[in-house]
Tab-separated table of C-alpha atoms in Angstrom:
chain	number	residue	atom	x	y	z
A	1331	UNK	CA	153.726	131.608	57.322
A	1332	UNK	CA	152.630	129.606	60.621
A	1333	UNK	CA	154.333	130.262	63.867
A	1334	UNK	CA	155.709	127.142	66.094
A	1335	UNK	CA	153.182	127.789	68.964
A	1336	UNK	CA	153.591	124.402	70.480
A	1337	UNK	CA	151.322	121.189	70.173
A	1338	UNK	CA	148.024	123.559	70.249
A	1339	UNK	CA	149.654	125.598	67.220
A	1340	UNK	CA	150.606	122.532	65.197
A	1341	UNK	CA	147.096	121.174	65.456
A	1342	UNK	CA	145.605	124.491	64.431
A	1343	UNK	CA	147.892	124.623	61.404
A	1344	UNK	CA	147.214	121.191	60.436
A	1345	UNK	CA	143.470	121.923	60.467
A	1346	UNK	CA	143.767	124.782	58.659
A	1347	UNK	CA	145.637	123.187	55.782
A	1348	UNK	CA	143.142	120.281	55.861
A	1349	UNK	CA	140.400	122.570	55.439
A	1350	UNK	CA	142.085	124.564	52.285
A	1351	UNK	CA	142.905	121.082	50.982
A	1352	UNK	CA	139.109	119.884	51.057
A	1353	UNK	CA	137.419	123.135	50.187
A	1354	UNK	CA	137.562	124.641	46.599
A	1355	UNK	CA	135.902	127.894	44.922
A	1356	UNK	CA	132.318	128.328	46.704
A	1357	UNK	CA	133.262	125.280	49.363
A	1358	UNK	CA	132.990	122.523	46.650
A	1359	UNK	CA	135.487	119.537	47.178
A	1360	UNK	CA	137.731	118.648	44.500
A	1361	UNK	CA	140.122	116.135	45.964
A	1362	UNK	CA	140.483	112.660	44.299
A	1363	UNK	CA	140.931	109.715	45.962
A	1364	UNK	CA	144.027	107.877	45.201
A	1365	UNK	CA	144.287	105.027	47.339
A	1366	UNK	CA	142.245	103.374	50.475
A	1367	UNK	CA	141.782	100.185	52.384
A	1368	UNK	CA	139.491	98.578	54.788
A	1369	UNK	CA	139.753	97.517	58.608
A	1370	UNK	CA	137.622	94.561	59.785
A	1371	UNK	CA	136.324	94.971	63.533
A	1372	UNK	CA	135.645	91.957	65.404
A	1373	UNK	CA	134.382	91.855	69.001
A	1374	UNK	CA	133.497	88.749	71.459
A	1375	UNK	CA	130.855	89.470	73.878
A	1376	UNK	CA	130.435	87.252	76.717
A	1377	UNK	CA	127.163	86.247	78.551
A	1378	UNK	CA	126.559	88.669	81.309
A	1379	UNK	CA	126.664	86.959	84.549
A	1380	UNK	CA	123.881	87.706	87.059
A	1381	UNK	CA	125.388	89.023	90.024
A	1382	UNK	CA	122.811	87.967	92.117
A	1383	UNK	CA	120.373	89.687	94.837
A	1384	UNK	CA	119.116	89.472	98.427
A	1385	UNK	CA	115.516	89.127	98.309
A	1386	UNK	CA	112.218	88.418	100.372
A	1387	UNK	CA	109.362	86.456	99.598
A	1388	UNK	CA	106.141	85.642	101.329
A	1389	UNK	CA	104.144	82.690	100.647
A	1390	UNK	CA	100.895	84.144	101.246
A	1391	UNK	CA	99.210	87.542	101.298
A	1392	UNK	CA	96.669	87.042	104.162
A	1393	UNK	CA	95.721	85.090	107.255
A	1394	UNK	CA	92.577	84.917	109.441
A	1395	UNK	CA	92.814	84.878	113.129
A	1396	UNK	CA	90.182	82.768	114.624
A	1397	UNK	CA	89.026	82.723	118.397
A	1398	UNK	CA	90.353	80.299	121.302
A	1399	UNK	CA	87.290	79.009	123.178
A	1400	UNK	CA	89.264	78.390	126.236
A	1401	UNK	CA	91.071	81.855	126.536
A	1402	UNK	CA	91.332	83.517	129.902
A	1403	UNK	CA	88.308	85.055	131.646
A	1404	UNK	CA	89.814	88.752	131.333
A	1405	UNK	CA	90.110	88.762	127.720
A	1406	UNK	CA	89.313	87.265	124.455
A	1407	UNK	CA	92.238	85.785	122.197
A	1408	UNK	CA	92.546	85.044	118.561
A	1409	UNK	CA	95.288	83.209	116.780
A	1410	UNK	CA	96.808	82.447	113.457
A	1411	UNK	CA	100.117	81.477	111.761
A	1412	UNK	CA	102.356	84.041	109.788
A	1413	UNK	CA	102.489	82.955	106.133
A	1414	UNK	CA	106.125	81.606	105.757
A	1415	UNK	CA	108.726	84.417	105.014
A	1416	UNK	CA	111.863	83.313	102.896
A	1417	UNK	CA	114.891	85.375	102.290
A	1418	UNK	CA	116.866	84.324	99.260
A	1419	UNK	CA	120.474	85.147	98.575
A	1420	UNK	CA	121.999	84.439	95.191
A	1421	UNK	CA	124.706	86.726	95.072
A	1422	UNK	CA	128.045	85.600	93.717
A	1423	UNK	CA	130.018	88.122	95.904
A	1424	UNK	CA	128.470	88.812	99.146
A	1425	UNK	CA	129.981	91.841	100.741
A	1426	UNK	CA	132.074	91.133	103.775
A	1427	UNK	CA	131.086	92.419	107.232
A	1428	UNK	CA	127.340	92.754	106.526
A	1429	UNK	CA	124.403	91.060	108.029
A	1430	UNK	CA	120.628	91.077	107.056
A	1431	UNK	CA	117.433	90.683	109.213
A	1432	UNK	CA	113.959	90.956	108.702
A	1433	UNK	CA	111.271	92.595	110.782
A	1434	UNK	CA	107.561	93.002	111.145
A	1435	UNK	CA	105.138	95.642	112.212
A	1436	UNK	CA	101.459	95.812	112.103
A	1437	UNK	CA	98.878	98.744	111.786
A	1438	UNK	CA	95.707	99.287	113.520
A	1439	UNK	CA	92.881	96.445	113.237
A	1440	UNK	CA	90.510	98.491	111.608
A	1441	UNK	CA	86.655	97.911	111.938
A	1442	UNK	CA	84.655	97.347	108.725
A	1443	UNK	CA	81.462	99.031	110.167
A	1444	UNK	CA	83.375	102.284	112.181
A	1445	UNK	CA	84.192	100.031	114.952
A	1446	UNK	CA	86.754	101.719	117.472
A	1447	UNK	CA	90.114	100.202	115.825
A	1448	UNK	CA	92.083	98.001	117.801
A	1449	UNK	CA	95.702	99.031	118.162
A	1450	UNK	CA	98.570	97.002	117.040
A	1451	UNK	CA	100.235	96.788	120.628
A	1452	UNK	CA	97.114	93.792	120.994
A	1453	UNK	CA	99.023	91.397	118.337
A	1454	UNK	CA	101.928	89.729	119.548
A	1455	UNK	CA	103.951	86.750	117.717
A	1456	UNK	CA	106.440	84.023	118.455
A	1457	UNK	CA	108.649	83.499	115.503
A	1458	UNK	CA	110.319	80.348	114.529
A	1459	UNK	CA	112.902	79.315	111.989
A	1460	UNK	CA	111.783	76.857	109.670
A	1461	UNK	CA	115.054	76.196	107.566
A	1462	UNK	CA	117.465	73.743	109.718
A	1463	UNK	CA	121.086	75.560	110.273
A	1464	UNK	CA	124.003	75.635	112.741
A	1465	UNK	CA	123.387	79.076	114.186
A	1466	UNK	CA	123.771	81.078	110.876
A	1467	UNK	CA	120.261	82.463	111.286
A	1468	UNK	CA	118.335	83.221	114.423
A	1469	UNK	CA	114.596	83.745	115.014
A	1470	UNK	CA	113.491	86.635	116.859
A	1471	UNK	CA	112.300	86.644	120.445
A	1472	UNK	CA	108.777	86.331	121.374
A	1473	UNK	CA	106.800	89.507	121.643
A	1474	UNK	CA	103.870	89.603	123.922
A	1475	UNK	CA	100.672	91.770	123.576
A	1476	UNK	CA	99.972	94.694	125.937
A	1477	UNK	CA	97.553	92.774	127.691
A	1478	UNK	CA	100.226	90.116	128.512
A	1479	UNK	CA	102.871	90.316	131.379
A	1480	UNK	CA	106.139	91.297	130.212
A	1481	UNK	CA	108.549	88.262	129.759
A	1482	UNK	CA	111.504	90.614	131.031
A	1483	UNK	CA	111.049	92.732	134.120
A	1484	UNK	CA	113.915	94.828	133.689
A	1485	UNK	CA	113.093	95.761	129.922
A	1486	UNK	CA	109.404	95.501	129.465
A	1487	UNK	CA	108.591	93.630	125.950
A	1488	UNK	CA	105.049	93.674	126.194
A	1489	UNK	CA	104.575	96.118	123.477
A	1490	UNK	CA	103.147	93.939	120.538
A	1491	UNK	CA	103.891	94.492	116.965
A	1492	UNK	CA	103.614	98.427	117.368
A	1493	UNK	CA	107.110	98.718	116.251
A	1494	UNK	CA	109.462	96.836	114.166
A	1495	UNK	CA	110.245	93.583	115.748
A	1496	UNK	CA	112.677	91.002	114.641
A	1497	UNK	CA	111.654	87.973	112.788
A	1498	UNK	CA	114.835	86.368	111.550
A	1499	UNK	CA	118.309	87.590	111.657
A	1500	UNK	CA	121.390	86.412	109.821
A	1501	UNK	CA	124.466	87.029	112.146
A	1502	UNK	CA	126.828	87.344	108.813
A	1503	UNK	CA	125.415	87.495	105.296
A	1504	UNK	CA	128.208	85.504	103.556
A	1505	UNK	CA	128.011	82.620	106.163
A	1506	UNK	CA	124.251	82.684	105.923
A	1507	UNK	CA	124.731	82.397	101.974
A	1508	UNK	CA	127.422	79.445	102.405
A	1509	UNK	CA	125.538	77.452	104.385
A	1510	UNK	CA	121.933	77.894	102.675
A	1511	UNK	CA	121.024	80.296	100.104
A	1512	UNK	CA	117.279	80.467	101.360
A	1513	UNK	CA	116.374	80.967	104.738
A	1514	UNK	CA	112.389	80.599	105.879
A	1515	UNK	CA	110.944	81.761	108.935
A	1516	UNK	CA	107.379	81.914	110.386
A	1517	UNK	CA	105.269	82.936	113.535
A	1518	UNK	CA	102.485	82.278	115.803
A	1519	UNK	CA	100.336	85.271	115.791
A	1520	UNK	CA	98.237	86.133	118.665
A	1521	UNK	CA	95.716	89.113	118.961
A	1522	UNK	CA	94.163	89.573	122.604
A	1523	UNK	CA	91.497	92.192	123.218
A	1524	UNK	CA	89.432	93.347	126.058
A	1525	UNK	CA	86.213	91.426	126.597
A	1526	UNK	CA	84.089	94.314	125.603
A	1527	UNK	CA	85.696	94.689	122.268
A	1528	UNK	CA	83.078	95.762	119.848
A	1529	UNK	CA	81.713	92.897	117.471
A	1530	UNK	CA	82.481	92.735	113.694
A	1531	UNK	CA	85.086	92.457	111.103
A	1532	UNK	CA	88.420	94.063	111.688
A	1533	UNK	CA	91.611	94.257	109.263
A	1534	UNK	CA	95.122	95.060	109.644
A	1535	UNK	CA	98.090	94.774	107.729
A	1536	UNK	CA	101.685	93.339	108.935
A	1537	UNK	CA	104.429	94.804	107.145
A	1538	UNK	CA	107.672	92.528	106.553
A	1539	UNK	CA	110.749	94.404	105.826
A	1540	UNK	CA	114.436	92.959	104.916
A	1541	UNK	CA	117.536	95.192	105.683
A	1542	UNK	CA	121.152	94.619	105.239
A	1543	UNK	CA	123.824	96.443	107.460
A	1544	UNK	CA	127.463	96.858	107.911
A	1545	UNK	CA	128.961	96.067	111.173
């Protein structure tokens, strides 16, 4: 006799009865199938929609700076152009209240023959937006080198690319995407050194980073 202990008791009783029905002496099954049917299953799987992504690409991986012959008498100067940096936003659903920006930061110019390194504050840039727009994206401000005078006497900015400096900024990610899915910027690069800088080859790396943040 099985006692009625609610739903759990019923399930236990049914399980015990089913076990007795399926097992004979020595555990061998003896039940005969007396009927049955099949159930067909169908499913339609739609093509997966790519949600898109916010990404950064650079048109080249190197640039050679060349000396300016008519530089000032108190320093040497070398110039070049940053390869074009493009931000692409293919997202179908851009979050509200977010903005993206690209920064650049340089490392030391390391000499190939053990010369004393040229620190990144000697490298400045002047960003420029290549893609036409209506104010959705803005270029960063010019950053002079430590050899230059600051363009802002109240807040000195002649720090070069020693820290992360702004290349381009989208004030609103959704507006930037709606206006143009791709935004390209570049920058004029200027390296200024003392007159007594050691001769030889030097190399540095500018790290470009794309960020997106909420207001």
